[in-house]
Amino acid sequence: MKAVVYHGPRNVSVDEVPDAKIEKPTDALVRITATNICGSDLHMYEGRTDFEAGRVFGHENVGEVIGVGDAVDKIKVGDMISAPFNVACGHCRNCEEGLTNYCLRANKPGIAGAAYGFADMGPWQGGQAELLRVPWADFNCLRLPEDAREKQDDYVMLSDIFPTGWHSVRMSGLRPGESIVIYGGGPVGCMAALSATTMGASKVMVVDRHPDRLRLIEQIGAIGVDDSKGSPVDQVMEHTNGMGADRGAECVGYQAHDPQGHEDNSATLNDLVSSVRFTGGIGTVGVYVPQDPGGPNELAKHGKAPFDFGSFWFKGQHMGTGQCPVKHYNRYLRSLIAEDKVKPSWIVSHDLPLDQAAEAYKHFDAREEGWTKVVLHPGQAA
Ligand SMILES: [Zn+2]
Ligand SMILES: [Zn+2]
């Protein structure tokens, strides 16, 4: 089969690799029809993780089930499914409590949580490929309705970014009528803005500096805060009568940088503490890592950040962290799509055949104007 293979920093190609196949009776084999390039793929693409050369990317996957193992009971050949990026067993202590983001059995002992095609997240191959093996298939597959193919650019957001954006807002504690500031207007930040709007936020502010992203944000009625034009904290204060936003969401991660490109892994965290009101809440879904050998300074190399804990504590804020338990939300968000209440595909700028993945990575990684979200379609002619 063809797959997007990582060879080293900023070096991927579409190669012929051995077919994914059913290895255990609980597996399903899925023919991928849509698979996204994610912002978190870029951390790996840039060589800022220990993702191994030779492995396949891709954790945001939709496709058709073409085979099931003997122990798969519910999922059938022919089903169109969304696979959460979290690989989870369904019966460990954390999975039983709904914490599929920290499954105790899908990674090596001592590490909770796993994902397809992801650094440090277990041995699972990614879905930027013609075929994907989905383990514990009855638990990990979400069946899609009749319109799965025509709306696949919407449903493909259910694997990660739509639930992740939703999770950031939920962790912030947003209540209807409250305001929220979201740092990062990339795909996850856009989904957080869509989520906050859907949950009834009175004012949604998104901090970014790329004109194409700010345009997308404004298309759904959110306020774009351009941090290349001045302090985002000051701008949020102006929008909130000097009080600060009720809630905040971090959708950037450890490679946060200023408009000149200088990295500071604490920049967005500290701006959030400053721009969220006393006793407000913050949800952090941007990726942070325990080790970052490519980091710009000693602290960063060891995953540490000069976080403004004094102000955070003094203001009585709370913060939720970590990856999203996709299964906690995906069934309900699927229904919002099916009933035409939301259209998360509004951020998609490029639908491309798998063969164009290497070019797509280059453009998306460079944050080129107009490359806001790429969906790859294995099987689509070039
Ligand atoms: Zn993702
Ligand atoms: Zn588990």
XYZ file of C-alpha atoms and ligand atoms in Angstrom:
384
model
C 0.000 0.000 0.000
C 1.012 3.634 -0.313
C 1.695 5.604 2.869
C 3.256 8.872 4.053
C 6.619 7.801 5.499
C 8.807 9.983 7.722
C 12.520 9.917 6.810
C 13.892 12.722 8.997
C 13.348 16.422 9.669
C 11.182 17.979 6.931
C 11.554 14.861 4.825
C 8.491 12.756 4.061
C 7.524 10.841 0.955
C 4.721 8.642 -0.245
C 6.247 5.167 -0.363
C 5.144 1.634 -1.032
C 5.034 -0.167 2.367
C 3.662 -3.553 3.489
C -0.147 -3.587 3.649
C -1.751 -3.011 7.027
C -3.571 -6.186 7.992
C -5.647 -7.825 10.688
C -3.208 -9.054 13.341
C -5.552 -9.840 16.221
C -9.156 -11.098 16.317
C -10.277 -7.747 17.750
C -8.872 -5.703 14.818
C -10.615 -4.073 11.903
C -8.983 -3.183 8.623
C -10.057 0.179 7.216
C -9.620 1.575 3.719
C -8.897 5.238 4.392
C -10.956 7.735 2.397
C -9.974 10.940 4.250
C -7.038 11.663 6.545
C -5.871 15.052 7.806
C -2.469 16.590 8.218
C -2.543 17.884 11.802
C -0.590 20.689 13.438
C 0.799 18.093 15.829
C 2.165 16.162 12.829
C 4.315 19.233 12.213
C 6.154 18.910 15.563
C 7.229 15.460 14.338
C 7.797 16.561 10.729
C 10.143 19.294 11.958
C 12.176 16.728 13.891
C 11.152 18.130 17.264
C 10.160 14.712 18.676
C 11.723 11.269 18.708
C 9.390 9.952 16.000
C 11.276 7.140 14.310
C 12.322 7.325 10.646
C 10.417 4.790 8.563
C 7.127 5.193 10.413
C 3.833 6.382 8.939
C 2.030 9.566 10.043
C -1.700 10.074 10.386
C -4.043 10.084 13.389
C -7.140 11.838 11.971
C -8.805 9.134 9.936
C -12.075 8.250 8.246
C -12.647 5.210 6.083
C -14.575 2.119 5.138
C -14.220 -1.139 7.034
C -13.058 -3.819 4.591
C -12.252 -6.593 7.054
C -12.849 -7.558 10.683
C -11.278 -10.121 13.003
C -13.281 -13.045 14.417
C -13.889 -11.291 17.745
C -15.319 -8.102 16.242
C -19.020 -8.157 16.888
C -20.575 -4.779 16.208
C -18.544 -3.210 13.422
C -19.237 -4.732 9.989
C -17.540 -4.751 6.616
C -18.919 -1.815 4.650
C -19.349 0.494 7.665
C -17.964 3.998 7.253
C -16.198 4.864 10.489
C -14.312 7.604 12.287
C -11.397 6.383 14.407
C -10.482 8.558 17.418
C -6.785 9.411 17.413
C -6.578 7.775 20.853
C -5.939 4.049 20.601
C -7.676 2.556 23.644
C -8.418 -0.954 24.885
C -11.849 -0.253 26.363
C -11.418 -2.291 29.518
C -8.512 -0.963 31.574
C -9.164 1.194 34.625
C -8.796 4.475 32.741
C -10.859 3.373 29.742
C -13.624 2.216 32.103
C -13.664 5.712 33.561
C -13.888 7.290 30.106
C -10.255 8.362 30.084
C -9.409 6.799 26.729
C -6.702 9.449 26.358
C -4.797 7.593 29.098
C -5.459 3.947 28.261
C -3.104 1.777 30.305
C -2.801 -1.038 27.775
C -2.190 0.518 24.369
C 1.346 1.768 24.995
C 4.403 0.277 26.685
C 4.189 -0.319 30.454
C 4.569 2.913 32.426
C 3.094 5.165 29.728
C -0.625 5.826 29.548
C -2.200 6.882 26.263
C -1.594 5.913 22.659
C -2.274 7.183 19.163
C -1.797 6.256 15.512
C 1.398 7.464 13.874
C 2.579 9.548 16.818
C 5.850 9.978 18.729
C 5.943 8.139 22.062
C 2.323 7.040 21.648
C 2.820 3.352 21.025
C 3.656 1.197 18.010
C 0.551 1.995 15.952
C 1.023 2.964 12.320
C -0.693 6.058 11.001
C -3.571 6.436 8.592
C -1.982 8.684 5.986
C -2.041 5.517 3.966
C -4.386 3.422 1.887
C -5.094 1.025 4.770
C -5.213 1.289 8.558
C -5.320 -1.389 11.220
C -7.721 -0.370 14.013
C -7.198 -2.415 17.202
C -10.064 -3.128 19.645
C -12.278 -2.173 16.734
C -15.673 -2.425 18.428
C -14.473 0.119 20.975
C -12.435 2.393 18.711
C -14.689 2.751 15.664
C -17.509 5.282 15.587
C -19.986 4.451 12.837
C -20.981 7.295 10.549
C -24.416 7.878 9.035
C -25.606 7.582 5.425
C -24.073 10.915 4.443
C -20.584 9.773 5.564
C -19.019 10.122 2.135
C -20.548 13.419 1.055
C -19.705 15.007 4.439
C -16.403 13.263 5.021
C -14.482 16.547 5.284
C -16.711 17.308 8.287
C -16.636 13.842 9.842
C -12.858 13.607 9.471
C -12.616 16.339 12.100
C -14.148 13.922 14.665
C -10.886 11.974 15.082
C -9.099 14.804 16.813
C -9.451 18.501 16.239
C -13.181 19.033 16.771
C -13.294 17.009 20.035
C -9.939 18.515 21.063
C -11.212 22.049 20.536
C -14.394 21.126 22.397
C -12.342 19.616 25.237
C -10.280 22.787 25.651
C -13.467 24.796 26.144
C -14.971 22.207 28.499
C -11.791 22.165 30.612
C -11.938 25.963 30.825
C -15.332 25.603 32.527
C -17.184 27.861 30.065
C -20.828 28.515 30.884
C -23.384 29.929 28.410
C -23.074 33.698 28.289
C -19.429 33.804 29.314
C -16.541 35.095 27.224
C -13.471 33.138 26.191
C -10.100 33.936 24.683
C -8.449 31.234 22.583
C -4.712 31.434 21.882
C -3.986 29.984 18.449
C -6.172 30.221 15.358
C -4.922 27.066 13.702
C -7.279 24.160 13.081
C -7.692 23.316 16.784
C -8.167 26.970 17.751
C -10.813 27.298 15.037
C -12.568 24.205 16.426
C -12.365 25.657 19.943
C -14.006 28.833 18.626
C -16.727 26.805 16.896
C -17.222 24.793 20.098
C -17.436 27.838 22.360
C -19.935 29.436 19.985
C -22.007 26.241 19.909
C -21.941 26.094 23.722
C -23.323 29.621 23.961
C -20.330 31.844 24.671
C -21.267 35.524 24.513
C -17.896 36.573 23.116
C -15.202 34.439 21.489
C -11.790 36.024 20.911
C -9.034 34.193 19.022
C -5.422 35.364 19.105
C -3.395 34.785 15.944
C -1.502 36.799 13.341
C -2.128 35.021 10.044
C -4.701 36.888 7.938
C -6.180 33.686 6.461
C -6.820 32.264 9.924
C -8.245 35.523 11.250
C -10.642 35.535 8.281
C -11.850 32.003 9.100
C -12.369 32.943 12.720
C -14.428 35.969 11.793
C -16.561 33.881 9.410
C -18.136 32.156 12.427
C -18.692 35.374 14.356
C -15.622 35.237 16.591
C -13.304 38.214 17.119
C -9.828 37.949 15.636
C -7.135 39.400 17.916
C -4.065 40.130 15.788
C -1.023 39.841 18.054
C 1.279 41.276 15.390
C -0.509 44.596 15.943
C 0.096 44.851 19.698
C -0.168 43.013 22.989
C -2.929 40.403 22.852
C -3.485 40.836 26.592
C -4.198 44.559 26.129
C -6.558 43.809 23.259
C -8.480 41.221 25.307
C -8.742 43.720 28.160
C -10.216 46.264 25.752
C -12.818 43.723 24.628
C -13.767 42.842 28.231
C -14.006 46.219 29.983
C -10.628 45.645 31.608
C -11.843 42.545 33.461
C -10.266 39.835 31.338
C -12.013 36.957 29.621
C -14.025 34.550 31.775
C -12.276 31.568 30.223
C -9.212 30.785 28.142
C -7.986 28.027 25.868
C -4.422 27.205 24.832
C -4.312 25.836 21.271
C -0.685 26.537 20.332
C 1.653 24.323 22.354
C 5.329 24.254 23.206
C 6.535 25.783 19.944
C 4.761 29.069 20.766
C 6.683 31.981 19.280
C 6.392 35.714 18.798
C 5.635 37.308 15.419
C 9.410 37.466 14.782
C 9.714 33.700 15.271
C 11.469 33.576 18.670
C 10.235 30.516 20.532
C 9.048 30.783 24.140
C 7.161 27.759 25.446
C 5.587 29.806 28.256
C 4.400 32.736 26.117
C 0.806 31.681 25.534
C 0.420 30.213 29.029
C 1.506 33.464 30.651
C -0.625 35.554 28.281
C -3.584 33.382 29.248
C -3.002 33.945 32.947
C -2.854 37.689 32.217
C -5.898 37.858 29.953
C -8.273 35.591 31.918
C -10.112 37.139 34.871
C -9.598 36.331 38.555
C -11.052 32.833 39.295
C -11.393 32.103 35.578
C -10.469 28.784 33.988
C -8.021 27.703 31.294
C -8.054 24.596 29.116
C -4.680 23.602 27.632
C -4.742 21.232 24.658
C -1.738 22.596 22.776
C 0.969 19.931 22.878
C 3.680 20.130 25.571
C 6.355 17.461 25.930
C 8.565 16.170 28.781
C 11.718 16.440 26.648
C 12.432 18.746 23.709
C 16.093 18.321 22.681
C 15.584 20.902 19.902
C 14.277 23.505 22.344
C 15.782 27.020 22.324
C 17.181 26.967 25.912
C 18.110 24.623 28.770
C 14.724 24.778 30.478
C 12.867 24.088 27.252
C 15.155 21.179 26.356
C 13.890 19.457 29.507
C 10.253 20.258 28.902
C 10.168 22.970 31.559
C 8.560 26.375 31.114
C 8.984 29.625 33.107
C 5.299 29.676 33.965
C 3.887 32.636 35.882
C 2.578 30.502 38.722
C 2.508 33.442 41.133
C -0.120 35.313 39.134
C -1.965 32.098 38.328
C -2.274 31.267 42.031
C -2.939 34.864 43.081
C -5.846 35.077 40.611
C -7.309 31.781 41.810
C -7.457 30.364 38.312
C -7.660 26.708 37.423
C -6.231 24.859 34.444
C -7.043 21.571 32.744
C -4.356 19.859 30.685
C -3.649 16.939 28.426
C -4.870 15.211 25.325
C -8.542 14.900 24.578
C -10.516 11.727 25.362
C -12.116 11.753 21.912
C -14.682 9.053 22.678
C -16.107 11.261 25.400
C -17.409 13.642 22.729
C -17.285 12.187 19.212
C -20.730 10.535 19.174
C -22.422 13.816 20.096
C -20.351 15.972 17.803
C -21.149 13.507 14.998
C -24.828 14.237 15.590
C -24.236 17.989 15.416
C -22.674 17.434 11.975
C -25.352 14.993 10.835
C -28.096 17.462 11.790
C -26.293 20.348 10.047
C -25.853 22.321 13.279
C -22.117 22.732 12.640
C -19.861 22.484 9.606
C -16.276 22.033 10.833
C -15.024 21.583 7.253
C -15.228 25.337 6.775
C -11.504 25.474 7.637
C -10.463 23.012 4.890
C -8.380 24.749 2.255
C -7.029 21.735 0.358
C -8.455 18.328 -0.589
C -5.548 16.438 -2.142
C -4.695 12.932 -3.268
C -2.287 11.062 -0.989
C 0.425 11.343 -3.650
C 0.690 15.084 -2.991
C 1.367 14.661 0.739
C 5.031 15.723 0.642
C 4.204 19.033 -1.057
C 1.278 19.553 1.288
C 3.488 19.090 4.363
C 5.907 21.672 3.005
C 3.232 24.314 2.429
C 1.337 23.644 5.674
C 4.542 23.608 7.747
C 5.564 26.977 6.265
C 2.153 28.390 7.342
C 1.757 29.576 3.771
C -1.141 31.925 3.198
C -4.245 29.940 2.310
C -3.012 26.556 3.626
C -5.294 26.382 6.664
C -6.167 22.658 6.701
C -5.226 19.801 4.386
C -7.316 16.660 3.907
C -5.615 13.818 2.038
C -7.705 11.335 0.096
C -5.964 7.999 -0.535
C -7.466 6.382 -3.595
C -8.272 9.701 -5.228
C -6.549 10.091 -8.578
C -3.741 12.669 -8.687
Zn -4.369 15.856 15.234
Zn -7.577 1.022 28.134
